[in-house]
Short mmCIF file of C-alpha atoms in Angstrom, two decimals:
data_model
loop_
_atom_site.label_atom_id
_atom_site.label_comp_id
_atom_site.label_asym_id
_atom_site.label_seq_id
_atom_site.Cartn_x
_atom_site.Cartn_y
_atom_site.Cartn_z
CA MET R 1 0.13 -0.28 0.02
CA TRP R 2 2.79 1.94 0.29
CA THR R 3 4.54 2.16 -2.07
CA GLN R 4 2.00 1.84 -3.86
CA THR R 5 0.38 5.34 -2.32
CA LEU R 6 3.54 6.93 -3.22
CA VAL R 7 4.24 5.77 -7.20
CA LEU R 8 0.33 6.55 -8.10
CA GLY R 9 0.98 10.30 -5.68
CA TRP R 10 4.47 10.78 -7.48
CA LEU R 11 2.84 10.11 -11.14
CA ALA R 12 0.43 12.10 -10.55
CA TYR R 13 2.15 14.91 -10.03
CA GLU R 14 5.08 14.29 -12.61
CA THR R 15 2.20 14.79 -14.63
CA THR R 16 -0.11 17.86 -14.22
CA HIS R 17 2.73 19.63 -11.63
CA SER R 18 -0.73 20.56 -10.23
CA ASP R 19 -1.06 20.23 -6.33
CA PHE R 20 -4.32 20.45 -6.96
CA LEU R 21 -4.98 17.76 -9.61
CA VAL R 22 -2.48 16.04 -7.34
CA ALA R 23 -5.42 16.56 -4.47
CA VAL R 24 -8.19 15.54 -6.53
CA PHE R 25 -6.41 12.32 -7.82
CA THR R 26 -6.33 12.04 -3.65
CA ALA R 27 -10.02 12.80 -3.34
CA VAL R 28 -10.90 10.63 -5.63
CA ARG R 29 -8.56 7.71 -4.45
CA LEU R 30 -10.37 7.80 -0.48
CA ALA R 31 -13.72 8.95 -1.70
CA PRO R 32 -15.03 5.66 -1.48
CA LEU R 33 -14.47 6.13 2.18
CA LEU R 34 -18.03 7.74 2.43
CA LEU R 35 -19.64 4.17 1.78
CA GLY R 36 -17.97 4.28 5.65
CA PRO R 37 -21.23 3.82 7.49
CA PHE R 38 -22.49 1.22 4.53
CA SER R 39 -19.36 -0.87 5.06
CA GLY R 40 -19.94 -0.93 8.50
CA ALA R 41 -23.52 -2.75 8.08
CA PHE R 42 -22.45 -4.98 6.47
CA ALA R 43 -19.09 -5.99 8.37
CA ASP R 44 -22.10 -6.64 11.68
CA ARG R 45 -23.92 -8.40 9.17
CA HIS R 46 -21.73 -10.85 7.15
CA ASN R 47 -18.34 -12.92 7.79
CA ARG R 48 -16.06 -10.70 8.16
CA VAL R 49 -13.15 -12.37 6.56
CA ARG R 50 -15.11 -13.07 3.48
CA LEU R 51 -16.08 -9.71 3.42
CA LEU R 52 -11.73 -8.70 3.32
CA ILE R 53 -11.14 -11.77 0.88
CA ILE R 54 -13.70 -9.94 -1.24
CA ALA R 55 -11.77 -7.27 -1.39
CA ALA R 56 -8.40 -8.79 -1.26
CA SER R 57 -9.26 -9.98 -4.44
CA TRP R 58 -10.66 -7.06 -6.04
CA ALA R 59 -7.86 -4.14 -4.98
CA MET R 60 -5.05 -7.30 -6.73
CA VAL R 61 -6.97 -6.81 -9.90
CA ALA R 62 -7.25 -2.78 -9.48
CA VAL R 63 -3.54 -1.98 -9.33
CA SER R 64 -3.10 -5.06 -11.60
CA THR R 65 -4.36 -3.09 -14.21
CA VAL R 66 -2.86 -0.20 -13.52
CA ALA R 67 0.56 -1.84 -13.68
CA THR R 68 0.33 -3.08 -16.86
CA LEU R 69 -0.95 0.40 -18.16
CA ALA R 70 1.72 1.95 -16.51
CA SER R 71 4.05 -0.60 -18.29
CA LEU R 72 2.82 -0.34 -21.63
CA GLY R 73 2.93 3.70 -21.71
CA LYS R 74 -0.66 4.67 -21.48
CA ALA R 75 -1.42 6.05 -18.10
CA PRO R 76 -2.36 9.40 -18.81
CA TYR R 77 -4.23 11.68 -15.21
CA TRP R 78 -7.22 10.40 -16.35
CA VAL R 79 -6.32 6.99 -15.91
CA LEU R 80 -4.59 7.47 -12.81
CA VAL R 81 -7.76 8.79 -11.29
CA VAL R 82 -10.21 6.13 -12.77
CA GLY R 83 -7.62 3.36 -11.24
CA GLY R 84 -7.44 4.96 -8.33
CA LEU R 85 -11.07 4.71 -7.32
CA ALA R 86 -10.87 1.48 -8.47
CA ILE R 87 -8.55 0.79 -5.95
CA GLY R 88 -10.49 2.43 -3.43
CA LEU R 89 -13.12 0.56 -4.12
CA ALA R 90 -10.79 -2.59 -2.41
CA GLN R 91 -9.35 -0.95 0.47
CA SER R 92 -11.57 1.48 2.17
CA PRO R 93 -14.82 -1.07 2.23
CA SER R 94 -12.94 -3.73 3.78
CA GLN R 95 -12.08 -1.00 7.17
CA PRO R 96 -14.25 -2.44 8.95
CA ALA R 97 -14.36 -5.37 9.04
CA ARG R 98 -10.61 -5.72 9.47
CA ALA R 99 -10.59 -3.36 12.44
CA SER R 100 -13.41 -4.92 14.41
CA LEU R 101 -11.91 -8.72 13.64
CA VAL R 102 -9.33 -8.01 15.58
CA MET R 103 -11.09 -7.55 18.70
CA ASP R 104 -13.21 -10.66 18.55
CA LEU R 105 -9.44 -12.60 17.67
CA VAL R 106 -7.89 -10.59 20.80
CA GLY R 107 -10.65 -9.43 22.82
CA ARG R 108 -11.23 -6.79 24.94
CA HIS R 109 -8.05 -6.44 27.17
CA ASN R 110 -5.91 -7.59 24.63
CA LEU R 111 -7.21 -4.56 22.21
CA SER R 112 -4.77 -1.83 22.48
CA ASN R 113 -2.33 -3.80 22.24
CA ALA R 114 -3.70 -5.43 19.06
CA ASN R 115 -4.32 -2.74 17.49
CA ALA R 116 -0.53 -1.48 18.59
CA LEU R 117 1.21 -4.46 17.01
CA ASN R 118 -0.89 -4.34 13.74
CA SER R 119 0.15 -0.78 13.71
CA MET R 120 3.05 -2.23 13.93
CA ALA R 121 3.12 -4.52 10.64
CA LEU R 122 1.19 -0.91 8.87
CA ASN R 123 4.81 0.89 9.96
CA MET R 124 7.17 -1.72 9.25
CA THR R 125 5.81 -1.48 4.92
CA GLN R 126 5.95 2.02 5.36
CA VAL R 127 9.44 1.65 6.23
CA ILE R 128 10.48 -0.64 3.74
CA GLY R 129 7.85 0.71 1.20
CA PRO R 130 8.39 3.99 0.21
CA ALA R 131 12.03 3.41 0.10
CA ILE R 132 11.81 0.32 -2.33
CA GLY R 133 9.77 2.80 -4.31
CA GLY R 134 11.45 5.62 -4.52
CA LEU R 135 14.68 3.75 -5.44
CA MET R 136 12.18 1.67 -7.93
CA ILE R 137 11.18 5.24 -9.75
CA THR R 138 14.73 5.93 -10.05
CA GLY R 139 15.94 3.03 -10.39
CA LEU R 140 13.76 0.99 -12.13
CA GLY R 141 10.58 3.23 -13.05
CA ALA R 142 7.11 3.56 -11.63
CA PRO R 143 6.05 -0.01 -13.82
CA ALA R 144 8.20 -2.08 -11.40
CA ALA R 145 7.44 -0.69 -8.03
CA LEU R 146 3.41 -1.32 -8.80
CA TRP R 147 4.02 -4.71 -9.85
CA VAL R 148 5.99 -5.25 -6.33
CA SER R 149 2.39 -3.86 -4.82
CA THR R 150 0.06 -6.22 -6.95
CA PHE R 151 2.16 -9.11 -5.62
CA TRP R 152 1.82 -7.91 -1.77
CA TYR R 153 -1.66 -8.15 -2.23
CA ALA R 154 -1.48 -11.62 -3.28
CA VAL R 155 0.48 -12.26 -0.26
CA SER R 156 -2.56 -10.51 1.24
CA LEU R 157 -5.23 -12.94 -0.19
CA VAL R 158 -3.63 -16.44 0.58
CA ALA R 159 -3.17 -15.43 4.52
CA LEU R 160 -6.42 -14.71 4.58
CA LEU R 161 -7.65 -18.20 3.31
CA PRO R 162 -6.82 -20.20 6.57
CA LEU R 163 -8.04 -17.66 8.65
CA ARG R 164 -11.86 -18.77 6.85
CA GLU R 165 -13.58 -20.13 10.16
CA TYR R 166 -13.41 -16.75 11.67
CA GLY R 167 -15.35 -12.87 11.69
CA GLN R 168 -18.89 -14.59 12.10
CA VAL R 169 -20.98 -11.88 13.32
CA VAL R 170 -22.92 -11.76 16.45
CA GLY R 171 -26.96 -10.29 16.86
CA GLY R 172 -28.04 -11.83 13.83
CA HIS R 173 -29.02 -8.80 12.25
CA THR R 174 -31.90 -8.95 9.72
CA GLU R 175 -33.50 -4.96 9.08
CA SER R 176 -31.92 -3.76 6.49
CA ALA R 177 -28.37 -1.74 5.38
CA VAL R 178 -30.89 1.32 5.75
CA ARG R 179 -31.77 0.83 9.49
CA MET R 180 -28.82 -0.11 10.35
CA VAL R 181 -27.15 2.32 9.35
CA THR R 182 -30.17 4.59 11.56
CA SER R 183 -30.20 3.14 14.30
CA GLY R 184 -26.12 2.83 14.66
CA LEU R 185 -25.83 6.29 14.41
CA ARG R 186 -28.54 7.37 16.98
CA GLU R 187 -26.79 4.42 19.41
CA ILE R 188 -23.70 6.78 18.10
CA ALA R 189 -25.30 10.08 18.82
CA ARG R 190 -26.10 9.22 22.09
CA ASN R 191 -22.57 8.12 23.47
CA ARG R 192 -20.60 11.32 24.40
CA LEU R 193 -17.46 9.05 24.54
CA ALA R 194 -17.27 7.03 20.91
CA SER R 195 -19.39 10.92 19.65
CA THR R 196 -16.28 12.85 20.98
CA VAL R 197 -13.92 9.84 19.72
CA LEU R 198 -15.43 10.42 15.83
CA LEU R 199 -15.36 13.93 16.99
CA VAL R 200 -11.23 14.17 16.98
CA THR R 201 -10.97 11.40 14.06
CA LEU R 202 -13.36 13.89 12.24
CA ALA R 203 -11.12 16.47 13.09
CA ALA R 204 -7.10 15.05 12.22
CA ASN R 205 -8.88 14.60 8.68
CA THR R 206 -10.54 17.18 7.75
CA MET R 207 -7.16 19.32 9.26
CA LEU R 208 -4.05 17.32 9.06
CA TRP R 209 -4.08 14.08 6.68
CA PRO R 210 -5.33 15.16 3.56
CA VAL R 211 -2.07 16.51 4.00
CA ALA R 212 0.11 13.33 4.04
CA GLN R 213 -1.67 11.58 1.79
CA SER R 214 -1.49 14.28 -1.38
CA PHE R 215 0.86 16.80 -0.59
CA MET R 216 4.77 15.15 0.14
CA PRO R 217 6.28 14.98 -3.10
CA VAL R 218 5.29 19.21 -3.30
CA PHE R 219 6.89 19.16 -0.30
CA ALA R 220 9.76 17.05 -0.99
CA GLN R 221 10.55 18.98 -4.16
CA GLU R 222 9.50 22.60 -3.82
CA SER R 223 10.16 23.23 0.28
CA LEU R 224 12.82 20.99 0.14
CA GLY R 225 14.61 19.98 -2.97
CA LEU R 226 14.38 15.84 -3.14
CA ASP R 227 14.09 14.07 -5.53
CA ALA R 228 11.77 10.23 -5.60
CA ALA R 229 14.75 8.76 -3.58
CA GLY R 230 14.35 11.35 -0.99
CA LEU R 231 10.87 11.46 -0.83
CA GLY R 232 11.13 7.56 -0.56
CA TRP R 233 13.52 8.70 2.50
CA LEU R 234 11.36 11.65 4.23
CA LEU R 235 8.39 9.15 4.30
CA THR R 236 10.59 6.10 5.13
CA CYS R 237 11.20 8.42 8.63
CA ALA R 238 7.56 8.73 10.00
CA GLY R 239 6.83 5.16 8.91
CA VAL R 240 10.63 4.97 11.67
CA GLY R 241 8.64 6.97 13.72
CA GLY R 242 5.35 4.70 13.47
CA LEU R 243 7.10 1.83 14.37
CA THR R 244 8.86 3.39 17.73
CA GLY R 245 5.83 4.73 18.61
CA SER R 246 3.44 2.12 17.97
CA LEU R 247 6.00 -0.27 20.17
CA VAL R 248 5.62 1.92 22.82
CA ILE R 249 2.11 1.49 23.03
CA ALA R 250 2.32 -2.38 22.24
CA TRP R 251 4.75 -2.10 25.30
CA LEU R 252 2.57 -0.44 27.86
CA GLY R 253 0.02 -3.09 27.42
CA ASP R 254 -3.42 -2.30 28.39
CA PHE R 255 -2.76 0.79 30.23
CA ARG R 256 -4.10 3.40 32.06
CA PHE R 257 -5.54 6.51 30.13
CA LYS R 258 -5.67 5.74 26.79
CA GLY R 259 -7.85 9.08 26.04
CA GLY R 260 -5.05 11.13 26.88
CA LEU R 261 -3.26 10.02 25.19
CA PHE R 262 -5.03 9.92 22.45
CA VAL R 263 -6.28 13.97 23.08
CA VAL R 264 -3.13 14.69 23.78
CA GLY R 265 -0.88 13.15 21.65
CA THR R 266 -3.29 13.83 18.66
CA ALA R 267 -2.81 17.98 19.09
CA VAL R 268 1.46 17.20 20.32
CA TRP R 269 0.71 15.41 16.07
CA GLY R 270 -0.05 18.61 14.80
CA ALA R 271 2.09 21.56 16.55
CA LEU R 272 5.22 18.89 15.28
CA TRP R 273 2.86 19.32 10.91
CA ALA R 274 3.12 23.24 11.73
CA LEU R 275 6.97 23.46 12.78
CA PHE R 276 7.65 21.20 9.80
CA ALA R 277 5.88 23.37 7.23
CA LEU R 278 8.31 26.10 8.70
CA SER R 279 11.25 23.89 7.80
CA HIS R 280 13.87 24.05 4.62
CA ASN R 281 16.29 22.71 6.08
CA VAL R 282 16.61 18.91 4.83
CA MET R 283 17.75 16.73 7.93
CA VAL R 284 15.34 18.85 10.61
CA SER R 285 12.97 17.82 7.94
CA PHE R 286 13.73 14.14 7.87
CA VAL R 287 13.56 15.04 12.01
CA LEU R 288 10.64 16.30 12.88
CA MET R 289 8.89 13.54 9.75
CA THR R 290 10.72 10.83 12.30
CA GLY R 291 8.40 12.81 15.85
CA ILE R 292 5.46 13.36 13.70
CA GLY R 293 4.84 9.39 12.89
CA VAL R 294 5.74 8.66 16.40
CA MET R 295 2.67 10.78 17.65
CA SER R 296 0.69 9.69 15.04
CA ALA R 297 1.07 6.15 17.03
CA ALA R 298 -1.28 7.69 19.43
CA PHE R 299 -4.07 8.21 17.20
CA GLY R 300 -4.33 5.39 14.89
CA VAL R 301 -3.83 2.88 17.11
CA LEU R 302 -6.29 4.22 19.97
CA GLN R 303 -8.63 6.04 17.61
CA THR R 304 -10.09 2.61 16.84
CA THR R 305 -9.43 0.71 20.17
CA LEU R 306 -11.21 3.54 22.03
CA LEU R 307 -14.35 3.14 19.27
CA LEU R 308 -14.24 -0.77 20.12
CA MET R 309 -14.19 -0.38 23.27
CA THR R 310 -17.09 2.98 23.66
CA THR R 311 -19.22 0.84 21.86
CA PRO R 312 -21.29 -2.77 22.18
CA GLU R 313 -20.21 -5.57 20.04
CA PRO R 314 -23.56 -5.55 17.68
CA LEU R 315 -22.46 -2.20 17.00
CA HIS R 316 -18.29 -2.12 16.34
CA GLY R 317 -18.73 -2.67 12.04
CA ARG R 318 -21.33 0.68 11.52
CA ALA R 319 -19.49 2.14 14.49
CA LEU R 320 -16.14 1.68 12.75
CA GLY R 321 -18.02 2.61 9.56
CA ILE R 322 -18.72 5.43 11.01
CA GLN R 323 -15.45 6.14 11.51
CA GLU R 324 -14.52 5.53 8.21
CA LEU R 325 -17.00 8.21 7.28
CA ALA R 326 -15.43 10.71 9.62
CA ILE R 327 -12.06 9.80 7.46
CA GLY R 328 -14.13 9.44 4.28
CA ILE R 329 -14.19 14.06 5.18
CA MET R 330 -10.56 13.44 3.78
CA PRO R 331 -11.56 13.60 -0.49
CA VAL R 332 -13.55 17.32 0.02
CA ALA R 333 -10.23 18.21 2.75
CA SER R 334 -8.37 17.45 0.21
CA LEU R 335 -9.73 19.36 -2.64
CA THR R 336 -9.98 22.22 -0.14
CA LEU R 337 -6.45 22.25 1.01
CA GLY R 338 -5.00 21.48 -2.40
CA ALA R 339 -7.06 24.57 -3.36
CA PHE R 340 -5.46 26.78 -1.07
CA ALA R 341 -2.52 25.62 -1.12
CA GLU R 342 -2.38 26.72 -5.65
CA HIS R 343 -3.25 30.06 -3.65
CA TYR R 344 -0.79 29.89 -0.91
CA GLY R 345 1.09 28.09 -1.34
CA VAL R 346 2.05 23.81 0.82
CA ASN R 347 4.29 25.88 4.00
CA THR R 348 1.39 28.22 5.11
CA THR R 349 -1.12 25.72 3.93
CA THR R 350 0.25 23.03 6.64
CA PHE R 351 0.89 25.35 9.22
CA VAL R 352 -2.58 26.95 9.06
CA SER R 353 -4.44 23.62 9.01
CA ALA R 354 -1.27 22.09 12.22
CA LEU R 355 -2.72 25.14 14.64
CA LEU R 356 -7.22 25.16 13.40
CA LEU R 357 -5.83 21.37 14.46
CA VAL R 358 -4.61 21.68 17.77
CA THR R 359 -7.80 24.74 18.48
CA ALA R 360 -10.63 21.85 17.50
CA LEU R 361 -8.44 18.93 20.68
CA ILE R 362 -8.23 21.67 23.10
CA ALA R 363 -12.30 22.29 22.73
CA LEU R 364 -12.99 19.00 22.45
CA ALA R 365 -10.68 18.12 25.78
CA LEU R 366 -12.78 20.52 27.59
CA TRP R 367 -16.42 19.86 26.37
CA THR R 368 -15.57 15.97 27.65
CA PRO R 369 -12.81 15.71 30.08
CA SER R 370 -14.27 12.48 30.89
CA LEU R 371 -12.61 10.71 27.87
CA LEU R 372 -8.75 12.09 29.59
CA ARG R 373 -9.03 10.16 32.15
CA TYR R 374 -10.70 7.26 30.27
CA SER R 375 -8.81 3.91 30.25
CA GLY R 376 -10.92 1.41 29.12
CA ASN R 377 -11.85 -1.06 31.55
CA VAL R 378 -15.60 -1.18 31.79
CA GLU R 379 -17.63 -3.17 29.15
CA VAL R 380 -19.49 -1.49 27.29
CA ARG R 381 -23.27 -3.43 26.70
CA ASN R 382 -26.60 -3.25 25.44
#
């Protein structure tokens, strides 16, 4: 996934040399996140492993198609956009099933540890993928890197097959998907802790995640003067930091004040992004990107952990689906931030967005102070 994200983003920028069109590509690729509530309803109603097998198969076909066209020199900008949408249709709707399956397998008390280990696996590939992807773009060309991504989707598909006996649903839902979504929305709206966790996710994905997803090639070339290999190493620094942060959370296990680490860690993450936006020194930017990776673990690991802990089990898929919808604001945010970046530059846009995120987190902490003390020791029931 990290190799694919790097290569497709690089191709989009290389083809257009437009900050805004790179943001458009990212928005289209992430648009399937808007299907999150219905994906969550399917995860609550159908076998979760079976859903993941279907998604992995689709992703393998979609990436291999884009790789084939790129290899033949027939991948203009519109092909990248359509390919990004097809890949997004495989990745995004599968997330509620994937995340809820973790709790099915390990239980409540091991959840934060398991999500941290899951994040470690993700960040280990982020350490390796961008570096190899950047070197492959420079040495072999972008299509070769896309074929590597295709290979790993095949590995994922094979790895899922032994899990087919798991992933059964809880609750025996028989109502329509629309009714499941609306009832889930009502229940979560009445849950102050879960609502606040979702609002933190919404704020982060409105103000800063679009920057990380869309503008890193622009930062690398315009602010730091890096080539594709340099971009790969910059993203690798984020991966090293994310791996370190995930290791710390995994080591802590079932620790206290998970909510406090979630809110404060996300605020520090925003502050580091503000400093990164001001930097034009390569080494300083590498250090800041490592710190950004460390603090991103507090947000990335604990947003799902806390959402699962603050909602009852029959609601897990839909809660994660609503989280996916909150993440789905990213395409709209990418377009908005891309338009601002076109006029004011990515540095100014990122700096202002980072400060707005920190301000929003302070407001949410004052609105739900109980989240700062939340440790997740009490199981939520219907």
